[in-house]
PDB file of C-alpha atoms in Angstrom:
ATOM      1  CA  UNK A   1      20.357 -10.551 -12.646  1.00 75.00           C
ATOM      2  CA  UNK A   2      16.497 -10.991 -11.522  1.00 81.00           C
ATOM      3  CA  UNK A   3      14.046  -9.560 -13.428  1.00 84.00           C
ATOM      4  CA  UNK A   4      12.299  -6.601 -12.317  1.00 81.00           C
ATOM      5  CA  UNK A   5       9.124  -5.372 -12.776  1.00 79.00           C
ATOM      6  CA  UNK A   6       7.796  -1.284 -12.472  1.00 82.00           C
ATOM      7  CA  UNK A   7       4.441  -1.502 -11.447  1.00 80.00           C
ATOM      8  CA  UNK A   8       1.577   1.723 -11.003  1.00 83.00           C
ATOM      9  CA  UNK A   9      -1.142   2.495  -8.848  1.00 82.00           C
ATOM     10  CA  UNK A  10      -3.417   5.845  -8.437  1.00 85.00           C
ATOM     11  CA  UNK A  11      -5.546   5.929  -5.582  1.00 83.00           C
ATOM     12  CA  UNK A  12      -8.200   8.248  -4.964  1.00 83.00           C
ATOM     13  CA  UNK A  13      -9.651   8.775  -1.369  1.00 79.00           C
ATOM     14  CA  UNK A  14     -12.955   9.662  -1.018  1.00 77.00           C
ATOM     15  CA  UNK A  15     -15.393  10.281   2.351  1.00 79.00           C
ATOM     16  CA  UNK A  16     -18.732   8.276   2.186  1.00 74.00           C
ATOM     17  CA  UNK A  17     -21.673  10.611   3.724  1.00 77.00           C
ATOM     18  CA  UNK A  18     -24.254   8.517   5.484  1.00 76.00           C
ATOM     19  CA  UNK A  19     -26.621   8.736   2.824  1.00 78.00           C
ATOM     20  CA  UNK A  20     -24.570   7.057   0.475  1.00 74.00           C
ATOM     21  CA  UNK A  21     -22.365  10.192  -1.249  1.00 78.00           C
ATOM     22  CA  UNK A  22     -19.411  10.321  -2.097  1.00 77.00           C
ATOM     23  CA  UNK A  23     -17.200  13.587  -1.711  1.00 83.00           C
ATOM     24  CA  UNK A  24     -13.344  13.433  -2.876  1.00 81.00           C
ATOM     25  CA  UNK A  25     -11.005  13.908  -0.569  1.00 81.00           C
ATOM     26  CA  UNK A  26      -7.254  15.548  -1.257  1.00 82.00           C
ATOM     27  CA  UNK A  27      -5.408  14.541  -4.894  1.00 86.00           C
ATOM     28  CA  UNK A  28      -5.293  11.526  -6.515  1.00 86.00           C
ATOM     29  CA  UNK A  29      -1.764   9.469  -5.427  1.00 89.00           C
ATOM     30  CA  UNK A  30       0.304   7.834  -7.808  1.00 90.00           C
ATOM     31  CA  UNK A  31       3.087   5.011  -7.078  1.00 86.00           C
ATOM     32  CA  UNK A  32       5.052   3.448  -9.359  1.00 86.00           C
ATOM     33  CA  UNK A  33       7.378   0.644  -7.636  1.00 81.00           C
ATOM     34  CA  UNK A  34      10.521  -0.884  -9.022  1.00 81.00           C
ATOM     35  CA  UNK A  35       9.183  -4.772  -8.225  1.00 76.00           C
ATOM     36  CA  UNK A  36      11.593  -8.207  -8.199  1.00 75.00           C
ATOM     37  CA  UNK A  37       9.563 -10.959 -10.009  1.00 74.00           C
ATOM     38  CA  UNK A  38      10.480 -12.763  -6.953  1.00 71.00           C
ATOM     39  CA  UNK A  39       7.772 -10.261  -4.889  1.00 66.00           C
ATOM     40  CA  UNK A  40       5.252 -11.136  -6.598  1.00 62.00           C
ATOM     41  CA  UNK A  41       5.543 -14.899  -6.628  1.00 62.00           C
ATOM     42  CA  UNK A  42       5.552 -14.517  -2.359  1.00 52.00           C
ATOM     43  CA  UNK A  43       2.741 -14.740   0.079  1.00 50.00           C
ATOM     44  CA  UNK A  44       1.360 -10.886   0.149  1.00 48.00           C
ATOM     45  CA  UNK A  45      -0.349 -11.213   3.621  1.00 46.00           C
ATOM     46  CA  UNK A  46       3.876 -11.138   4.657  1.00 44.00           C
ATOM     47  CA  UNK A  47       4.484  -7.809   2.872  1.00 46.00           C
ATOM     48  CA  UNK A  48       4.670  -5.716   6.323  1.00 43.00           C
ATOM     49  CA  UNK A  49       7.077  -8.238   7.875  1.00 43.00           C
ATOM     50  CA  UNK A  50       8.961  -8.351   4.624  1.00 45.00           C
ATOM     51  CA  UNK A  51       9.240  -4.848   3.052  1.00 43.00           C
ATOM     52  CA  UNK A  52      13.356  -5.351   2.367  1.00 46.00           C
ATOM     53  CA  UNK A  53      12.010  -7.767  -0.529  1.00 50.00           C
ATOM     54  CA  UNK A  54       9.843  -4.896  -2.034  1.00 57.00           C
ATOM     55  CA  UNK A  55      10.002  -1.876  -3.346  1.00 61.00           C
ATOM     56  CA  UNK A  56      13.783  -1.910  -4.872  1.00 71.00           C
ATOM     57  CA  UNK A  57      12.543   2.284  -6.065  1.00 80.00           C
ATOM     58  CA  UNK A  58       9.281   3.937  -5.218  1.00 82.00           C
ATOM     59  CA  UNK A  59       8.449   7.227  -7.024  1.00 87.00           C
ATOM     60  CA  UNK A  60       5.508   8.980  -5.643  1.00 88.00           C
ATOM     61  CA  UNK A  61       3.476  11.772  -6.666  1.00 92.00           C
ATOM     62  CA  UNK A  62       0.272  13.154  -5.159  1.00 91.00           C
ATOM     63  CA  UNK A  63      -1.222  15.634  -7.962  1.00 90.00           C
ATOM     64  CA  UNK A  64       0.716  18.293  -9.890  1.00 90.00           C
ATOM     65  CA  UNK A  65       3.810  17.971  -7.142  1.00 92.00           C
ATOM     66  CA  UNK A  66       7.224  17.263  -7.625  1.00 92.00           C
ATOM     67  CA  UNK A  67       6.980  13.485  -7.705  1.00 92.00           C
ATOM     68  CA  UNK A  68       9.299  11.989  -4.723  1.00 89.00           C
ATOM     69  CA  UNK A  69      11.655   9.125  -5.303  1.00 87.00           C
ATOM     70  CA  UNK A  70      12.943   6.489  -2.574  1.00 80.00           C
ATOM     71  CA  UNK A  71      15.524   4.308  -3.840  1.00 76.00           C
ATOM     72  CA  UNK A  72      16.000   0.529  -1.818  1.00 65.00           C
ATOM     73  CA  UNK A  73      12.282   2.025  -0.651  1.00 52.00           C
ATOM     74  CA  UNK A  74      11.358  -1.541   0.648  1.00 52.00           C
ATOM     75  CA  UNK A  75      14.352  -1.623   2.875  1.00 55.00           C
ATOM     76  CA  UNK A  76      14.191   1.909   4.052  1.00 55.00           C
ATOM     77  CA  UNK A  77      10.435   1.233   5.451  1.00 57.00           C
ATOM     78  CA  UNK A  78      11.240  -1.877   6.646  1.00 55.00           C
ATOM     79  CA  UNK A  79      14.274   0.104   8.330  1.00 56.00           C
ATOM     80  CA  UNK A  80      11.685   3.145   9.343  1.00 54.00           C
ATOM     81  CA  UNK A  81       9.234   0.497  11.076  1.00 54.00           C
ATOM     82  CA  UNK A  82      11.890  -1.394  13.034  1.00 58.00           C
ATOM     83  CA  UNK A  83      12.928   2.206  14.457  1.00 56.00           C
ATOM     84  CA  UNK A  84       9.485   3.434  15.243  1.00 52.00           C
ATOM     85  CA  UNK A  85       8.838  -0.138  17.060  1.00 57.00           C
ATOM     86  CA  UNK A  86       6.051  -0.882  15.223  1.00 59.00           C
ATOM     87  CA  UNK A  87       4.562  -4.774  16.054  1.00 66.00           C
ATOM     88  CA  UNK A  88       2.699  -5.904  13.015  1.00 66.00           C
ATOM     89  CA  UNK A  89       0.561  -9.046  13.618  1.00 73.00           C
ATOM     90  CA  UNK A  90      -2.353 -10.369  11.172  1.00 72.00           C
ATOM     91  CA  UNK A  91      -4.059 -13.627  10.472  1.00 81.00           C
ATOM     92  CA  UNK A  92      -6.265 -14.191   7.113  1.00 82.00           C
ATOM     93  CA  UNK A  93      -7.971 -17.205   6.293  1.00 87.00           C
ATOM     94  CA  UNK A  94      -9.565 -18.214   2.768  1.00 89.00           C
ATOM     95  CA  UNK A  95     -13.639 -18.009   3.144  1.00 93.00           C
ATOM     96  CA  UNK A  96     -14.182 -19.624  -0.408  1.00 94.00           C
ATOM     97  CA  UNK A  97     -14.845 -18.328  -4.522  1.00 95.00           C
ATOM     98  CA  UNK A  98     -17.640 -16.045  -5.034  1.00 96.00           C
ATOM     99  CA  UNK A  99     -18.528 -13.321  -7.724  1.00 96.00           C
ATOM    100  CA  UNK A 100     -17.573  -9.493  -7.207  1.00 96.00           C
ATOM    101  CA  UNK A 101     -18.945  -6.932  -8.617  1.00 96.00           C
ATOM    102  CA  UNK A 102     -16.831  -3.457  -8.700  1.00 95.00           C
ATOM    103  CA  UNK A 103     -16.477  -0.644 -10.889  1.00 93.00           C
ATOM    104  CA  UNK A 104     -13.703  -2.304 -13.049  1.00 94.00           C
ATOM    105  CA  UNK A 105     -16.301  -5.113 -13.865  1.00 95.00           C
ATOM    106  CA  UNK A 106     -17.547  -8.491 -12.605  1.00 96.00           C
ATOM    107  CA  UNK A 107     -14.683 -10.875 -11.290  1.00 96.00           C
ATOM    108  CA  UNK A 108     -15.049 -14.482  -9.584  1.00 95.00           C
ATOM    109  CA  UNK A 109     -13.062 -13.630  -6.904  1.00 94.00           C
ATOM    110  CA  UNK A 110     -11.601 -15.692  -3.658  1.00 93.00           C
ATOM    111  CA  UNK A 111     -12.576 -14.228  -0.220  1.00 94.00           C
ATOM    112  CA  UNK A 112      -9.946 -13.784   2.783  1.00 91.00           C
ATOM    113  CA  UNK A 113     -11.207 -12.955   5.801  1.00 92.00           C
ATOM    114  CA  UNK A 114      -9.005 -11.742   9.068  1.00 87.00           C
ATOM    115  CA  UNK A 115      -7.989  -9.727  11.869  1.00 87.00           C
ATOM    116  CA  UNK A 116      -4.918  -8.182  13.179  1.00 82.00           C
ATOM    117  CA  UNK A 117      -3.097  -5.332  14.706  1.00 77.00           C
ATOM    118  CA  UNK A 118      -0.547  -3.143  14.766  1.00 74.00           C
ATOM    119  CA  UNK A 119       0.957  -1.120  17.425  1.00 74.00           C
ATOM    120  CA  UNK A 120       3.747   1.436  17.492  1.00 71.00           C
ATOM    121  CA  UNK A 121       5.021   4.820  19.435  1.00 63.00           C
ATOM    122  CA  UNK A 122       4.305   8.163  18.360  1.00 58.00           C
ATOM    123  CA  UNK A 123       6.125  10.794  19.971  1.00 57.00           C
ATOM    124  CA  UNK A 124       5.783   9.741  23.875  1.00 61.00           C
ATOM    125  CA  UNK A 125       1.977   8.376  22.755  1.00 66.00           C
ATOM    126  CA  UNK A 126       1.284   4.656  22.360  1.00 69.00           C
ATOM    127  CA  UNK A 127      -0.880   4.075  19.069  1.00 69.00           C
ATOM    128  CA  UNK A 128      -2.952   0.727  18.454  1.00 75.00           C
ATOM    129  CA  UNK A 129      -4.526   0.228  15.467  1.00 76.00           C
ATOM    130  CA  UNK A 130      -7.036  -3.453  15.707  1.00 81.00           C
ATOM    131  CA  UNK A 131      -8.894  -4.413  12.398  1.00 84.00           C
ATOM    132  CA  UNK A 132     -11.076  -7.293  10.686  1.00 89.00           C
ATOM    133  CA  UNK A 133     -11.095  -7.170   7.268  1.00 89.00           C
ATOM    134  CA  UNK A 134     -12.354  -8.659   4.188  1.00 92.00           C
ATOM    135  CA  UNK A 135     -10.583  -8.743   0.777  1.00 90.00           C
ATOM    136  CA  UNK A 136     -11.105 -10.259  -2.617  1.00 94.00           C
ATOM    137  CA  UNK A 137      -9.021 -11.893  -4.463  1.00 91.00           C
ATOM    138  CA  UNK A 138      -9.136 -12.442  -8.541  1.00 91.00           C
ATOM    139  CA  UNK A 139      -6.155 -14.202 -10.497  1.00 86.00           C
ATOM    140  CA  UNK A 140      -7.309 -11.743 -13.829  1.00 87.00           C
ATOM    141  CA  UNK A 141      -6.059  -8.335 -12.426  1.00 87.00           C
ATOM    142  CA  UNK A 142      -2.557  -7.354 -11.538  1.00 77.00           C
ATOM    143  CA  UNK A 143      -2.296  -8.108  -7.999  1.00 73.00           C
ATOM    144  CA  UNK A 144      -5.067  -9.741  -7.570  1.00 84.00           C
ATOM    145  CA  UNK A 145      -7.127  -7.043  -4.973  1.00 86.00           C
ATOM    146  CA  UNK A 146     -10.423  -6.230  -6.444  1.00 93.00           C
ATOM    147  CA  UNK A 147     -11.681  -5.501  -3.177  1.00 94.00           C
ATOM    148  CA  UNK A 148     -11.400  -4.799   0.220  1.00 91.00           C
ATOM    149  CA  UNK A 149     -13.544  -3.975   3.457  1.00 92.00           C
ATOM    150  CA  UNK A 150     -11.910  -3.108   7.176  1.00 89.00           C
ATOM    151  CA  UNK A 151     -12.813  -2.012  10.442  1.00 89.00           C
ATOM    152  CA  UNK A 152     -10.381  -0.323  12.216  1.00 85.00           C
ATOM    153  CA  UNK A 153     -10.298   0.674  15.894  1.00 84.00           C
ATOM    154  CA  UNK A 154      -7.785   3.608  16.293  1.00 78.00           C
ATOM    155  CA  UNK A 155      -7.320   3.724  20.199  1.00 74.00           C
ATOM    156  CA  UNK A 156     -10.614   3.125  20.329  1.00 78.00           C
ATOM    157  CA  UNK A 157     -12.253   4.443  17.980  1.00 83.00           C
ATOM    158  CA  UNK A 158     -13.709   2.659  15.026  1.00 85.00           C
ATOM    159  CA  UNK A 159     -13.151   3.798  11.682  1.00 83.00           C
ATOM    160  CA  UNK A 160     -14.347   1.644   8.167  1.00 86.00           C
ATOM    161  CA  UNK A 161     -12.361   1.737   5.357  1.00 85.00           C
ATOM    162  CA  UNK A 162     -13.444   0.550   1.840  1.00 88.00           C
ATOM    163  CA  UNK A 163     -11.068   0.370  -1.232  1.00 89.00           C
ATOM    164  CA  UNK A 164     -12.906  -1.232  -4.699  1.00 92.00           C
ATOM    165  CA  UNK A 165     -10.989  -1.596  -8.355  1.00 92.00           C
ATOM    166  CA  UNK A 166     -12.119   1.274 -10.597  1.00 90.00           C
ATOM    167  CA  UNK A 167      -9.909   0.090 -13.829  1.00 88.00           C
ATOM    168  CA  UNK A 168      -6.839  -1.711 -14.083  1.00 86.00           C
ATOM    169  CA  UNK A 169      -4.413  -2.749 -17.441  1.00 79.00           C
ATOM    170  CA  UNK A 170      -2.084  -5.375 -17.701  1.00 73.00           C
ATOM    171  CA  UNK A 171      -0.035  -3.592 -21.075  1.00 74.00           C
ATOM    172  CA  UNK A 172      -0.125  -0.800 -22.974  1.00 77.00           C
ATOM    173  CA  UNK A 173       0.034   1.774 -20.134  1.00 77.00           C
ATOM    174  CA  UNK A 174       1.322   5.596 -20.053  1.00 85.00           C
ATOM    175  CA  UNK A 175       2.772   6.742 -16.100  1.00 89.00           C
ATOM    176  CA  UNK A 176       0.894   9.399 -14.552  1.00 90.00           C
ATOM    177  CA  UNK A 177       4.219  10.195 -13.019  1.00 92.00           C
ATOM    178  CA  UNK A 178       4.918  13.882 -14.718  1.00 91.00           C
ATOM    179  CA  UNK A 179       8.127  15.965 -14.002  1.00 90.00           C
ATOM    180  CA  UNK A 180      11.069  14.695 -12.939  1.00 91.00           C
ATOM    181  CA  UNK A 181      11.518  12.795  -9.725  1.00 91.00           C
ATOM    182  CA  UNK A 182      13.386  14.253  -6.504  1.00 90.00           C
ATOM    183  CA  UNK A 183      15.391  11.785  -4.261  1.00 85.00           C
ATOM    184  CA  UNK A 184      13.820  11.850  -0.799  1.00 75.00           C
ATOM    185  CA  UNK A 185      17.053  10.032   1.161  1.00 60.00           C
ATOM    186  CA  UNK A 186      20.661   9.966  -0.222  1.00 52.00           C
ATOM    187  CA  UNK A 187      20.336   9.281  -3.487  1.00 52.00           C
ATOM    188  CA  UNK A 188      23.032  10.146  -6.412  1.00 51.00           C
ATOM    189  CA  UNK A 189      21.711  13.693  -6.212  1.00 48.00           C
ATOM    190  CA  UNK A 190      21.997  13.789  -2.246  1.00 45.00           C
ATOM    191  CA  UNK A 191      18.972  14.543   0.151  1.00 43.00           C
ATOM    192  CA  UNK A 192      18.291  13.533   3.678  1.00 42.00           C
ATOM    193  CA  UNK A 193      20.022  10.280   4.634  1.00 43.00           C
ATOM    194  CA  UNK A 194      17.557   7.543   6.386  1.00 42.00           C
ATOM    195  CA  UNK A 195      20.259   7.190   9.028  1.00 43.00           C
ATOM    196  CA  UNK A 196      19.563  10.640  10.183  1.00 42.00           C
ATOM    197  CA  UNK A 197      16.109   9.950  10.992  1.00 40.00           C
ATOM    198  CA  UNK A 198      16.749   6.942  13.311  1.00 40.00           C
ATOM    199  CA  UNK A 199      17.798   7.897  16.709  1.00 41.00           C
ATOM    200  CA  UNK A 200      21.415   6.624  17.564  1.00 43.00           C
ATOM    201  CA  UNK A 201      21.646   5.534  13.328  1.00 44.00           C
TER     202      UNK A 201
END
């Protein structure tokens, strides 16, 4: 069979006062997904239009909860998406090499700049998110994202979002996943069933 890779993040979210401070927001979120090799040899800007090639088992786990497993997780969104209608449309275009700095260190880095959108239906209420963003790119870190920059308009409303690499590893790692994990949809130990969720499924 194809090799597979498990592969973690943790994300921290924090909220950026207009002087400059930062104040954390919630716990820290950790993800650790079950990856083909083949995912990670395709183009990423296709990941939203593609999630049935991801994700083959998520486990999440924000803090000290229970951590929360999806099995076939890439399908099941992909699944999730198609029932909620959401459109997902984005163009990026390379803007050239230049040097990043970012917490993790100093990386020479390849710029991508775009826009897009997405729209979908929640509830009865028709949600449109429109963004530009800018992300860097470095071939040294798993992944490559070192950075990233958006604008989003909510219905609206503009909201900016920054993300930067604080460390990264590319061997030798322990999971933060602690406890054991609890199947979110019909796995071998039961749970909801996706089909459930989708009207008509």
């Amino acid at each position: 069979g194809e090799t597979h890779y498990w592969v973690e993040t943790e994300v921290d979210n924090y909220k950026v006062s207009k002087k400059g401070q930062r104040k954390r927001q919630g716990d820290a979120v950790v993800m650790k997904v079950l990856l083909p090799a083949s995912a990670l040899n395709g183009d990423p800007g296709n990941i939203l239009n593609n999630l049935g090639g991801y994700g083959k088992e998520i486990i999440m786990q924000a803090g000290d909860a229970q951590p929360m497993r999806i099995r076939e997780g890439g399908m099941m969104a992909g699944m999730m998406l198609k029932a909620m209608g959401v459109k997902v449309e984005y163009q990026f275009a390379s803007a050239g090499n230049e040097k990043v700095t970012v917490p993790a260190g100093e990386f020479k880095a390849e710029k991508f700049t775009g826009s897009g959108s997405v729209e979908t239906r929640v509830l009865m209420s028709k949600m449109s998110v429109q963004s530009d963003s800018q992300f860097w790119l470095s071939r040294d870190v798993p992944f490559g994202m070192v950075k990233m920059s958006s604008v989003e308009t909510v219905n609206g409303k503009p909201q900016t979002t920054e993300a930067h690499l604080a460390a990264y590893g590319n061997s030798g790692a322990t999971s933060a996943i602690s406890g054991e994990p609890m199947d979110m949809f019909g796995g071998p130990d039961g749970g909801l069933n996706l089909q459930d969720l989708i009207p008509g499924g």
